[in-house]
Amino acid sequence: MASTPQLVSSGSDADQRYAKFDERKRKRMESNRESAKRSRMKKQQRLEELCSETTQLQNQNSICHNKIDSVERNYRAIDAENNVLRAQLAELTERLNSLNSLTQFWADTTGFPVDIPEIPDTLLEPWQLPCPIQPITASDMFQF
């Protein structure tokens, strides 16, 4: 009979152990749920941050594209104007050479000496003007 109370008490110990085990399991499951909930919230927050950053970067990209388009339009306009000016320079140089030829012919025909100056290089090559070179900074080029 002495062994029977031990069985009863050991059964009670087993119930307590199962109760403790069930309590630990329940607490662990609750903790896991809370952790999963926090993890989902962090993921959602990170997703929202990334969406916001994407929108911001797309806006900046759009602004950059607009600036590039504006600079390209300005470049094309200036290039076209330069082409017109080059054509005018060539025409005026040709006219000056023709007038110089006529003046020389007149001088040779009449016998009057005429001093015909040479066309200065600065007129034929205006990009090589005899003035100090001033650097063009990027901030000067991209003003809007």
mmCIF file of N, CA and C in Angstrom:
data_model
loop_
_atom_site.group_PDB
_atom_site.id
_atom_site.type_symbol
_atom_site.label_atom_id
_atom_site.label_comp_id
_atom_site.label_asym_id
_atom_site.label_seq_id
_atom_site.Cartn_x
_atom_site.Cartn_y
_atom_site.Cartn_z
ATOM 1 N N MET A 1 0.794 -1.174 0.000
ATOM 2 C CA MET A 1 0.000 0.000 0.000
ATOM 3 C C MET A 1 0.848 1.253 0.000
ATOM 4 N N ALA A 2 1.997 1.069 0.407
ATOM 5 C CA ALA A 2 2.876 2.226 0.470
ATOM 6 C C ALA A 2 3.194 2.729 -0.925
ATOM 7 N N SER A 3 3.151 1.828 -1.886
ATOM 8 C CA SER A 3 3.463 2.256 -3.234
ATOM 9 C C SER A 3 2.305 3.000 -3.877
ATOM 10 N N THR A 4 1.120 2.785 -3.462
ATOM 11 C CA THR A 4 -0.041 3.445 -4.055
ATOM 12 C C THR A 4 -0.016 4.951 -3.830
ATOM 13 N N PRO A 5 0.276 5.415 -2.600
ATOM 14 C CA PRO A 5 0.315 6.867 -2.447
ATOM 15 C C PRO A 5 1.409 7.503 -3.312
ATOM 16 N N GLN A 6 2.488 6.750 -3.516
ATOM 17 C CA GLN A 6 3.530 7.322 -4.363
ATOM 18 C C GLN A 6 3.018 7.475 -5.788
ATOM 19 N N LEU A 7 2.244 6.489 -6.248
ATOM 20 C CA LEU A 7 1.686 6.590 -7.592
ATOM 21 C C LEU A 7 0.746 7.775 -7.694
ATOM 22 N N VAL A 8 -0.047 7.959 -6.667
ATOM 23 C CA VAL A 8 -0.980 9.075 -6.672
ATOM 24 C C VAL A 8 -0.207 10.387 -6.667
ATOM 25 N N SER A 9 0.817 10.429 -5.815
ATOM 26 C CA SER A 9 1.585 11.667 -5.764
ATOM 27 C C SER A 9 2.386 11.844 -7.042
ATOM 28 N N SER A 10 2.875 10.751 -7.623
ATOM 29 C CA SER A 10 3.622 10.889 -8.871
ATOM 30 C C SER A 10 2.678 11.283 -9.998
ATOM 31 N N GLY A 11 1.431 10.813 -9.963
ATOM 32 C CA GLY A 11 0.433 11.226 -10.948
ATOM 33 C C GLY A 11 0.150 12.702 -10.811
ATOM 34 N N SER A 12 0.089 13.178 -9.573
ATOM 35 C CA SER A 12 -0.145 14.587 -9.316
ATOM 36 C C SER A 12 1.051 15.406 -9.813
ATOM 37 N N ASP A 13 2.263 14.886 -9.613
ATOM 38 C CA ASP A 13 3.466 15.551 -10.123
ATOM 39 C C ASP A 13 3.435 15.612 -11.647
ATOM 40 N N ALA A 14 2.970 14.514 -12.253
ATOM 41 C CA ALA A 14 2.882 14.472 -13.718
ATOM 42 C C ALA A 14 1.881 15.503 -14.208
ATOM 43 N N ASP A 15 0.755 15.612 -13.518
ATOM 44 C CA ASP A 15 -0.244 16.606 -13.905
ATOM 45 C C ASP A 15 0.324 18.016 -13.781
ATOM 46 N N GLN A 16 1.098 18.237 -12.725
ATOM 47 C CA GLN A 16 1.711 19.548 -12.529
ATOM 48 C C GLN A 16 2.741 19.815 -13.629
ATOM 49 N N ARG A 17 3.513 18.757 -13.961
ATOM 50 C CA ARG A 17 4.505 18.926 -15.030
ATOM 51 C C ARG A 17 3.805 19.206 -16.355
ATOM 52 N N TYR A 18 2.716 18.456 -16.627
ATOM 53 C CA TYR A 18 1.975 18.709 -17.869
ATOM 54 C C TYR A 18 1.371 20.104 -17.840
ATOM 55 N N ALA A 19 0.895 20.512 -16.689
ATOM 56 C CA ALA A 19 0.317 21.847 -16.559
ATOM 57 C C ALA A 19 1.392 22.899 -16.806
ATOM 58 N N LYS A 20 2.586 22.686 -16.222
ATOM 59 C CA LYS A 20 3.691 23.620 -16.444
ATOM 60 C C LYS A 20 4.114 23.597 -17.915
ATOM 61 N N PHE A 21 4.159 22.378 -18.485
ATOM 62 C CA PHE A 21 4.540 22.237 -19.883
ATOM 63 C C PHE A 21 3.523 22.945 -20.780
ATOM 64 N N ASP A 22 2.233 22.725 -20.468
ATOM 65 C CA ASP A 22 1.178 23.385 -21.243
ATOM 66 C C ASP A 22 1.256 24.900 -21.080
ATOM 67 N N GLU A 23 1.544 25.368 -19.870
ATOM 68 C CA GLU A 23 1.662 26.806 -19.613
ATOM 69 C C GLU A 23 2.842 27.381 -20.392
ATOM 70 N N ARG A 24 3.991 26.692 -20.382
ATOM 71 C CA ARG A 24 5.167 27.140 -21.132
ATOM 72 C C ARG A 24 4.868 27.164 -22.632
ATOM 73 N N LYS A 25 4.205 26.100 -23.085
ATOM 74 C CA LYS A 25 3.864 26.001 -24.495
ATOM 75 C C LYS A 25 2.927 27.142 -24.879
ATOM 76 N N ARG A 26 1.939 27.425 -24.044
ATOM 77 C CA ARG A 26 0.999 28.508 -24.302
ATOM 78 C C ARG A 26 1.726 29.856 -24.329
ATOM 79 N N LYS A 27 2.625 30.081 -23.347
ATOM 80 C CA LYS A 27 3.386 31.335 -23.302
ATOM 81 C C LYS A 27 4.292 31.469 -24.525
ATOM 82 N N ARG A 28 4.921 30.371 -24.916
ATOM 83 C CA ARG A 28 5.804 30.390 -26.083
ATOM 84 C C ARG A 28 5.001 30.692 -27.354
ATOM 85 N N MET A 29 3.836 30.080 -27.469
ATOM 86 C CA MET A 29 2.983 30.342 -28.629
ATOM 87 C C MET A 29 2.525 31.793 -28.656
ATOM 88 N N GLU A 30 2.157 32.318 -27.487
ATOM 89 C CA GLU A 30 1.747 33.726 -27.397
ATOM 90 C C GLU A 30 2.912 34.642 -27.773
ATOM 91 N N SER A 31 4.092 34.309 -27.245
ATOM 92 C CA SER A 31 5.293 35.091 -27.569
ATOM 93 C C SER A 31 5.583 35.029 -29.065
ATOM 94 N N ASN A 32 5.447 33.849 -29.661
ATOM 95 C CA ASN A 32 5.677 33.696 -31.097
ATOM 96 C C ASN A 32 4.669 34.516 -31.904
ATOM 97 N N ARG A 33 3.411 34.525 -31.464
ATOM 98 C CA ARG A 33 2.394 35.316 -32.158
ATOM 99 C C ARG A 33 2.741 36.805 -32.118
ATOM 100 N N GLU A 34 3.137 37.264 -30.913
ATOM 101 C CA GLU A 34 3.510 38.675 -30.766
ATOM 102 C C GLU A 34 4.719 39.007 -31.631
ATOM 103 N N SER A 35 5.700 38.120 -31.643
ATOM 104 C CA SER A 35 6.897 38.327 -32.464
ATOM 105 C C SER A 35 6.533 38.372 -33.945
ATOM 106 N N ALA A 36 5.682 37.455 -34.380
ATOM 107 C CA ALA A 36 5.245 37.436 -35.775
ATOM 108 C C ALA A 36 4.474 38.715 -36.113
ATOM 109 N N LYS A 37 3.654 39.173 -35.170
ATOM 110 C CA LYS A 37 2.890 40.403 -35.376
ATOM 111 C C LYS A 37 3.834 41.600 -35.521
ATOM 112 N N ARG A 38 4.845 41.663 -34.633
ATOM 113 C CA ARG A 38 5.836 42.748 -34.733
ATOM 114 C C ARG A 38 6.589 42.662 -36.061
ATOM 115 N N SER A 39 6.944 41.458 -36.449
ATOM 116 C CA SER A 39 7.661 41.261 -37.710
ATOM 117 C C SER A 39 6.813 41.723 -38.894
ATOM 118 N N ARG A 40 5.533 41.390 -38.912
ATOM 119 C CA ARG A 40 4.641 41.829 -39.990
ATOM 120 C C ARG A 40 4.504 43.345 -39.990
ATOM 121 N N MET A 41 4.422 43.938 -38.800
ATOM 122 C CA MET A 41 4.309 45.395 -38.711
ATOM 123 C C MET A 41 5.578 46.065 -39.239
ATOM 124 N N LYS A 42 6.756 45.509 -38.890
ATOM 125 C CA LYS A 42 8.014 46.057 -39.379
ATOM 126 C C LYS A 42 8.097 45.942 -40.900
ATOM 127 N N LYS A 43 7.680 44.777 -41.417
ATOM 128 C CA LYS A 43 7.694 44.593 -42.871
ATOM 129 C C LYS A 43 6.773 45.600 -43.552
ATOM 130 N N GLN A 44 5.587 45.804 -42.992
ATOM 131 C CA GLN A 44 4.635 46.743 -43.561
ATOM 132 C C GLN A 44 5.203 48.165 -43.515
ATOM 133 N N GLN A 45 5.818 48.531 -42.395
ATOM 134 C CA GLN A 45 6.410 49.854 -42.257
ATOM 135 C C GLN A 45 7.542 50.028 -43.273
ATOM 136 N N ARG A 46 8.376 49.018 -43.414
ATOM 137 C CA ARG A 46 9.494 49.083 -44.368
ATOM 138 C C ARG A 46 8.969 49.198 -45.796
ATOM 139 N N LEU A 47 7.911 48.457 -46.094
ATOM 140 C CA LEU A 47 7.298 48.528 -47.421
ATOM 141 C C LEU A 47 6.777 49.935 -47.694
ATOM 142 N N GLU A 48 6.132 50.531 -46.711
ATOM 143 C CA GLU A 48 5.624 51.897 -46.874
ATOM 144 C C GLU A 48 6.767 52.881 -47.060
ATOM 145 N N GLU A 49 7.853 52.709 -46.309
ATOM 146 C CA GLU A 49 9.027 53.578 -46.476
ATOM 147 C C GLU A 49 9.608 53.440 -47.877
ATOM 148 N N LEU A 50 9.715 52.205 -48.360
ATOM 149 C CA LEU A 50 10.268 51.982 -49.692
ATOM 150 C C LEU A 50 9.362 52.557 -50.781
ATOM 151 N N CYS A 51 8.051 52.435 -50.598
ATOM 152 C CA CYS A 51 7.118 53.024 -51.565
ATOM 153 C C CYS A 51 7.264 54.543 -51.586
ATOM 154 N N SER A 52 7.393 55.131 -50.405
ATOM 155 C CA SER A 52 7.575 56.578 -50.308
ATOM 156 C C SER A 52 8.889 56.996 -50.971
ATOM 157 N N GLU A 53 9.936 56.256 -50.702
ATOM 158 C CA GLU A 53 11.241 56.562 -51.301
ATOM 159 C C GLU A 53 11.181 56.404 -52.816
ATOM 160 N N THR A 54 10.471 55.392 -53.287
ATOM 161 C CA THR A 54 10.321 55.185 -54.730
ATOM 162 C C THR A 54 9.626 56.376 -55.375
ATOM 163 N N THR A 55 8.566 56.845 -54.742
ATOM 164 C CA THR A 55 7.845 58.001 -55.267
ATOM 165 C C THR A 55 8.744 59.232 -55.302
ATOM 166 N N GLN A 56 9.490 59.429 -54.220
ATOM 167 C CA GLN A 56 10.395 60.578 -54.149
ATOM 168 C C GLN A 56 11.461 60.489 -55.241
ATOM 169 N N LEU A 57 12.043 59.312 -55.436
ATOM 170 C CA LEU A 57 13.078 59.139 -56.459
ATOM 171 C C LEU A 57 12.500 59.310 -57.865
ATOM 172 N N GLN A 58 11.281 58.859 -58.072
ATOM 173 C CA GLN A 58 10.646 59.053 -59.374
ATOM 174 C C GLN A 58 10.416 60.539 -59.647
ATOM 175 N N ASN A 59 10.031 61.282 -58.619
ATOM 176 C CA ASN A 59 9.852 62.734 -58.775
ATOM 177 C C ASN A 59 11.185 63.409 -59.106
ATOM 178 N N GLN A 60 12.241 63.028 -58.377
ATOM 179 C CA GLN A 60 13.559 63.599 -58.654
ATOM 180 C C GLN A 60 14.017 63.238 -60.065
ATOM 181 N N ASN A 61 13.754 62.011 -60.477
ATOM 182 C CA ASN A 61 14.122 61.566 -61.811
ATOM 183 C C ASN A 61 13.397 62.398 -62.869
ATOM 184 N N SER A 62 12.133 62.651 -62.631
ATOM 185 C CA SER A 62 11.349 63.456 -63.555
ATOM 186 C C SER A 62 11.906 64.878 -63.651
ATOM 187 N N ILE A 63 12.256 65.451 -62.514
ATOM 188 C CA ILE A 63 12.842 66.795 -62.493
ATOM 189 C C ILE A 63 14.155 66.802 -63.267
ATOM 190 N N CYS A 64 14.986 65.783 -63.064
ATOM 191 C CA CYS A 64 16.263 65.697 -63.787
ATOM 192 C C CYS A 64 16.036 65.570 -65.290
ATOM 193 N N HIS A 65 15.066 64.755 -65.681
ATOM 194 C CA HIS A 65 14.763 64.616 -67.111
ATOM 195 C C HIS A 65 14.297 65.950 -67.701
ATOM 196 N N ASN A 66 13.488 66.684 -66.964
ATOM 197 C CA ASN A 66 13.024 67.991 -67.441
ATOM 198 C C ASN A 66 14.197 68.956 -67.609
ATOM 199 N N LYS A 67 15.124 68.944 -66.649
ATOM 200 C CA LYS A 67 16.293 69.820 -66.753
ATOM 201 C C LYS A 67 17.162 69.432 -67.945
ATOM 202 N N ILE A 68 17.343 68.131 -68.137
ATOM 203 C CA ILE A 68 18.143 67.657 -69.269
ATOM 204 C C ILE A 68 17.487 68.075 -70.583
ATOM 205 N N ASP A 69 16.173 67.917 -70.674
ATOM 206 C CA ASP A 69 15.458 68.325 -71.882
ATOM 207 C C ASP A 69 15.620 69.817 -72.140
ATOM 208 N N SER A 70 15.540 70.606 -71.086
ATOM 209 C CA SER A 70 15.697 72.050 -71.219
ATOM 210 C C SER A 70 17.099 72.404 -71.708
ATOM 211 N N VAL A 71 18.108 71.762 -71.133
ATOM 212 C CA VAL A 71 19.491 72.026 -71.550
ATOM 213 C C VAL A 71 19.694 71.591 -73.005
ATOM 214 N N GLU A 72 19.121 70.458 -73.378
ATOM 215 C CA GLU A 72 19.239 70.010 -74.775
ATOM 216 C C GLU A 72 18.571 70.999 -75.729
ATOM 217 N N ARG A 73 17.403 71.519 -75.362
ATOM 218 C CA ARG A 73 16.732 72.511 -76.208
ATOM 219 C C ARG A 73 17.597 73.760 -76.341
ATOM 220 N N ASN A 74 18.158 74.220 -75.214
ATOM 221 C CA ASN A 74 19.026 75.399 -75.251
ATOM 222 C C ASN A 74 20.257 75.134 -76.123
ATOM 223 N N TYR A 75 20.827 73.945 -75.993
ATOM 224 C CA TYR A 75 22.005 73.593 -76.786
ATOM 225 C C TYR A 75 21.662 73.615 -78.273
ATOM 226 N N ARG A 76 20.529 73.005 -78.639
ATOM 227 C CA ARG A 76 20.135 72.977 -80.055
ATOM 228 C C ARG A 76 19.912 74.391 -80.587
ATOM 229 N N ALA A 77 19.294 75.248 -79.781
ATOM 230 C CA ALA A 77 19.051 76.626 -80.211
ATOM 231 C C ALA A 77 20.368 77.368 -80.412
ATOM 232 N N ILE A 78 21.284 77.200 -79.482
ATOM 233 C CA ILE A 78 22.580 77.880 -79.586
ATOM 234 C C ILE A 78 23.375 77.310 -80.752
ATOM 235 N N ASP A 79 23.306 75.990 -80.955
ATOM 236 C CA ASP A 79 24.019 75.375 -82.075
ATOM 237 C C ASP A 79 23.468 75.890 -83.401
ATOM 238 N N ALA A 80 22.159 76.016 -83.502
ATOM 239 C CA ALA A 80 21.550 76.543 -84.726
ATOM 240 C C ALA A 80 21.984 77.993 -84.951
ATOM 241 N N GLU A 81 21.992 78.784 -83.883
ATOM 242 C CA GLU A 81 22.429 80.178 -83.999
ATOM 243 C C GLU A 81 23.893 80.251 -84.423
ATOM 244 N N ASN A 82 24.727 79.368 -83.865
ATOM 245 C CA ASN A 82 26.141 79.336 -84.263
ATOM 246 C C ASN A 82 26.290 78.977 -85.737
ATOM 247 N N ASN A 83 25.480 78.039 -86.205
ATOM 248 C CA ASN A 83 25.545 77.673 -87.625
ATOM 249 C C ASN A 83 25.183 78.855 -88.514
ATOM 250 N N VAL A 84 24.162 79.622 -88.112
ATOM 251 C CA VAL A 84 23.781 80.815 -88.865
ATOM 252 C C VAL A 84 24.924 81.826 -88.856
ATOM 253 N N LEU A 85 25.514 82.031 -87.693
ATOM 254 C CA LEU A 85 26.616 82.991 -87.595
ATOM 255 C C LEU A 85 27.826 82.544 -88.418
ATOM 256 N N ARG A 86 28.111 81.245 -88.433
ATOM 257 C CA ARG A 86 29.226 80.747 -89.267
ATOM 258 C C ARG A 86 28.951 80.997 -90.748
ATOM 259 N N ALA A 87 27.722 80.763 -91.153
ATOM 260 C CA ALA A 87 27.357 81.000 -92.553
ATOM 261 C C ALA A 87 27.487 82.487 -92.891
ATOM 262 N N GLN A 88 27.034 83.347 -91.972
ATOM 263 C CA GLN A 88 27.158 84.790 -92.194
ATOM 264 C C GLN A 88 28.626 85.199 -92.250
ATOM 265 N N LEU A 89 29.442 84.624 -91.388
ATOM 266 C CA LEU A 89 30.875 84.924 -91.398
ATOM 267 C C LEU A 89 31.497 84.529 -92.733
ATOM 268 N N ALA A 90 31.156 83.348 -93.216
ATOM 269 C CA ALA A 90 31.708 82.896 -94.497
ATOM 270 C C ALA A 90 31.269 83.825 -95.624
ATOM 271 N N GLU A 91 29.990 84.224 -95.606
ATOM 272 C CA GLU A 91 29.490 85.125 -96.651
ATOM 273 C C GLU A 91 30.174 86.484 -96.587
ATOM 274 N N LEU A 92 30.294 87.043 -95.394
ATOM 275 C CA LEU A 92 30.924 88.353 -95.253
ATOM 276 C C LEU A 92 32.414 88.297 -95.600
ATOM 277 N N THR A 93 33.063 87.215 -95.253
ATOM 278 C CA THR A 93 34.485 87.053 -95.605
ATOM 279 C C THR A 93 34.640 87.000 -97.117
ATOM 280 N N GLU A 94 33.761 86.277 -97.760
ATOM 281 C CA GLU A 94 33.802 86.198 -99.228
ATOM 282 C C GLU A 94 33.554 87.562 -99.849
ATOM 283 N N ARG A 95 32.585 88.313 -99.309
ATOM 284 C CA ARG A 95 32.316 89.670 -99.817
ATOM 285 C C ARG A 95 33.533 90.570 -99.633
ATOM 286 N N LEU A 96 34.161 90.480 -98.453
ATOM 287 C CA LEU A 96 35.335 91.301 -98.191
ATOM 288 C C LEU A 96 36.465 90.941 -99.143
ATOM 289 N N ASN A 97 36.665 89.658 -99.374
ATOM 290 C CA ASN A 97 37.705 89.236 -100.328
ATOM 291 C C ASN A 97 37.388 89.752 -101.734
ATOM 292 N N SER A 98 36.111 89.691 -102.120
ATOM 293 C CA SER A 98 35.718 90.206 -103.440
ATOM 294 C C SER A 98 35.957 91.704 -103.532
ATOM 295 N N LEU A 99 35.570 92.443 -102.482
ATOM 296 C CA LEU A 99 35.805 93.892 -102.490
ATOM 297 C C LEU A 99 37.296 94.205 -102.516
ATOM 298 N N ASN A 100 38.087 93.437 -101.788
ATOM 299 C CA ASN A 100 39.531 93.643 -101.811
ATOM 300 C C ASN A 100 40.092 93.368 -103.214
ATOM 301 N N SER A 101 39.564 92.342 -103.885
ATOM 302 C CA SER A 101 40.011 92.037 -105.249
ATOM 303 C C SER A 101 39.646 93.174 -106.203
ATOM 304 N N LEU A 102 38.407 93.694 -106.066
ATOM 305 C CA LEU A 102 37.993 94.817 -106.908
ATOM 306 C C LEU A 102 38.839 96.063 -106.634
ATOM 307 N N THR A 103 39.102 96.310 -105.379
ATOM 308 C CA THR A 103 39.926 97.475 -105.011
ATOM 309 C C THR A 103 41.334 97.315 -105.586
ATOM 310 N N GLN A 104 41.897 96.134 -105.508
ATOM 311 C CA GLN A 104 43.235 95.881 -106.056
ATOM 312 C C GLN A 104 43.219 96.040 -107.573
ATOM 313 N N PHE A 105 42.162 95.544 -108.225
ATOM 314 C CA PHE A 105 42.029 95.693 -109.677
ATOM 315 C C PHE A 105 41.943 97.162 -110.042
ATOM 316 N N TRP A 106 41.133 97.927 -109.279
ATOM 317 C CA TRP A 106 41.007 99.363 -109.537
ATOM 318 C C TRP A 106 42.351 100.058 -109.340
ATOM 319 N N ALA A 107 43.083 99.681 -108.282
ATOM 320 C CA ALA A 107 44.386 100.294 -108.018
ATOM 321 C C ALA A 107 45.355 99.966 -109.151
ATOM 322 N N ASP A 108 45.333 98.727 -109.628
ATOM 323 C CA ASP A 108 46.227 98.339 -110.722
ATOM 324 C C ASP A 108 45.841 99.054 -112.014
ATOM 325 N N THR A 109 44.564 99.257 -112.238
ATOM 326 C CA THR A 109 44.086 99.875 -113.470
ATOM 327 C C THR A 109 44.356 101.366 -113.478
ATOM 328 N N THR A 110 44.092 102.042 -112.362
ATOM 329 C CA THR A 110 44.248 103.504 -112.315
ATOM 330 C C THR A 110 45.647 103.925 -111.967
ATOM 331 N N GLY A 111 46.394 103.064 -111.378
ATOM 332 C CA GLY A 111 47.742 103.420 -110.993
ATOM 333 C C GLY A 111 47.838 104.081 -109.626
ATOM 334 N N PHE A 112 46.722 104.268 -108.969
ATOM 335 C CA PHE A 112 46.747 104.822 -107.623
ATOM 336 C C PHE A 112 47.046 103.696 -106.634
ATOM 337 N N PRO A 113 48.023 103.896 -105.795
ATOM 338 C CA PRO A 113 48.309 102.840 -104.808
ATOM 339 C C PRO A 113 47.215 102.809 -103.732
ATOM 340 N N VAL A 114 46.780 101.635 -103.417
ATOM 341 C CA VAL A 114 45.758 101.448 -102.384
ATOM 342 C C VAL A 114 46.297 100.430 -101.380
ATOM 343 N N ASP A 115 46.209 100.818 -100.138
ATOM 344 C CA ASP A 115 46.655 99.899 -99.086
ATOM 345 C C ASP A 115 45.465 99.039 -98.667
ATOM 346 N N ILE A 116 45.517 97.749 -98.981
ATOM 347 C CA ILE A 116 44.429 96.830 -98.625
ATOM 348 C C ILE A 116 44.921 95.968 -97.457
ATOM 349 N N PRO A 117 44.355 96.220 -96.308
ATOM 350 C CA PRO A 117 44.812 95.414 -95.157
ATOM 351 C C PRO A 117 44.319 93.972 -95.270
ATOM 352 N N GLU A 118 45.097 93.104 -94.712
ATOM 353 C CA GLU A 118 44.703 91.699 -94.668
ATOM 354 C C GLU A 118 43.527 91.543 -93.698
ATOM 355 N N ILE A 119 42.747 90.526 -93.934
ATOM 356 C CA ILE A 119 41.633 90.247 -93.029
ATOM 357 C C ILE A 119 42.224 89.715 -91.727
ATOM 358 N N PRO A 120 41.917 90.378 -90.617
ATOM 359 C CA PRO A 120 42.490 89.907 -89.348
ATOM 360 C C PRO A 120 42.013 88.491 -89.015
ATOM 361 N N ASP A 121 42.902 87.760 -88.401
ATOM 362 C CA ASP A 121 42.548 86.398 -88.005
ATOM 363 C C ASP A 121 41.374 86.365 -87.036
ATOM 364 N N THR A 122 41.253 87.427 -86.256
ATOM 365 C CA THR A 122 40.154 87.444 -85.282
ATOM 366 C C THR A 122 38.802 87.480 -85.971
ATOM 367 N N LEU A 123 38.756 87.972 -87.202
ATOM 368 C CA LEU A 123 37.493 87.953 -87.936
ATOM 369 C C LEU A 123 37.241 86.586 -88.563
ATOM 370 N N LEU A 124 38.331 85.953 -89.005
ATOM 371 C CA LEU A 124 38.173 84.652 -89.633
ATOM 372 C C LEU A 124 38.019 83.528 -88.622
ATOM 373 N N GLU A 125 38.631 83.714 -87.471
ATOM 374 C CA GLU A 125 38.563 82.699 -86.405
ATOM 375 C C GLU A 125 38.194 83.380 -85.090
ATOM 376 N N PRO A 126 36.920 83.721 -84.922
ATOM 377 C CA PRO A 126 36.515 84.502 -83.740
ATOM 378 C C PRO A 126 36.689 83.753 -82.431
ATOM 379 N N TRP A 127 36.825 82.447 -82.488
ATOM 380 C CA TRP A 127 37.024 81.693 -81.256
ATOM 381 C C TRP A 127 38.436 81.873 -80.717
ATOM 382 N N GLN A 128 39.303 82.513 -81.514
ATOM 383 C CA GLN A 128 40.671 82.766 -81.061
ATOM 384 C C GLN A 128 40.878 84.262 -80.854
ATOM 385 N N LEU A 129 39.980 84.891 -80.148
ATOM 386 C CA LEU A 129 40.068 86.322 -79.890
ATOM 387 C C LEU A 129 41.261 86.630 -78.996
ATOM 388 N N PRO A 130 41.860 87.793 -79.198
ATOM 389 C CA PRO A 130 43.031 88.145 -78.396
ATOM 390 C C PRO A 130 42.660 88.679 -77.019
ATOM 391 N N CYS A 131 41.720 88.090 -76.380
ATOM 392 C CA CYS A 131 41.332 88.507 -75.039
ATOM 393 C C CYS A 131 41.643 87.369 -74.075
ATOM 394 N N PRO A 132 41.784 87.698 -72.801
ATOM 395 C CA PRO A 132 42.111 86.633 -71.845
ATOM 396 C C PRO A 132 41.003 85.582 -71.794
ATOM 397 N N ILE A 133 41.433 84.376 -71.663
ATOM 398 C CA ILE A 133 40.473 83.271 -71.594
ATOM 399 C C ILE A 133 39.848 83.247 -70.212
ATOM 400 N N GLN A 134 38.524 83.279 -70.207
ATOM 401 C CA GLN A 134 37.802 83.216 -68.947
ATOM 402 C C GLN A 134 37.101 81.873 -68.884
ATOM 403 N N PRO A 135 37.348 81.133 -67.823
ATOM 404 C CA PRO A 135 36.728 79.805 -67.737
ATOM 405 C C PRO A 135 35.216 79.909 -67.610
ATOM 406 N N ILE A 136 34.543 78.965 -68.209
ATOM 407 C CA ILE A 136 33.093 78.864 -68.104
ATOM 408 C C ILE A 136 32.808 77.773 -67.085
ATOM 409 N N THR A 137 32.168 78.169 -66.017
ATOM 410 C CA THR A 137 31.879 77.185 -64.973
ATOM 411 C C THR A 137 30.560 76.492 -65.264
ATOM 412 N N ALA A 138 30.413 75.304 -64.702
ATOM 413 C CA ALA A 138 29.199 74.530 -64.917
ATOM 414 C C ALA A 138 27.977 75.277 -64.413
ATOM 415 N N SER A 139 28.133 76.053 -63.353
ATOM 416 C CA SER A 139 26.983 76.779 -62.811
ATOM 417 C C SER A 139 26.513 77.834 -63.799
ATOM 418 N N ASP A 140 27.428 78.373 -64.636
ATOM 419 C CA ASP A 140 27.034 79.335 -65.646
ATOM 420 C C ASP A 140 26.238 78.688 -66.769
ATOM 421 N N MET A 141 26.564 77.446 -67.073
ATOM 422 C CA MET A 141 25.942 76.758 -68.194
ATOM 423 C C MET A 141 24.555 76.243 -67.872
ATOM 424 N N PHE A 142 24.312 75.870 -66.639
ATOM 425 C CA PHE A 142 23.075 75.203 -66.293
ATOM 426 C C PHE A 142 22.158 76.057 -65.451
ATOM 427 N N GLN A 143 22.079 77.336 -65.767
ATOM 428 C CA GLN A 143 21.163 78.199 -65.031
ATOM 429 C C GLN A 143 19.790 78.105 -65.675
ATOM 430 N N PHE A 144 18.789 77.964 -64.834
ATOM 431 C CA PHE A 144 17.419 77.819 -65.339
ATOM 432 C C PHE A 144 16.581 78.961 -64.867
#
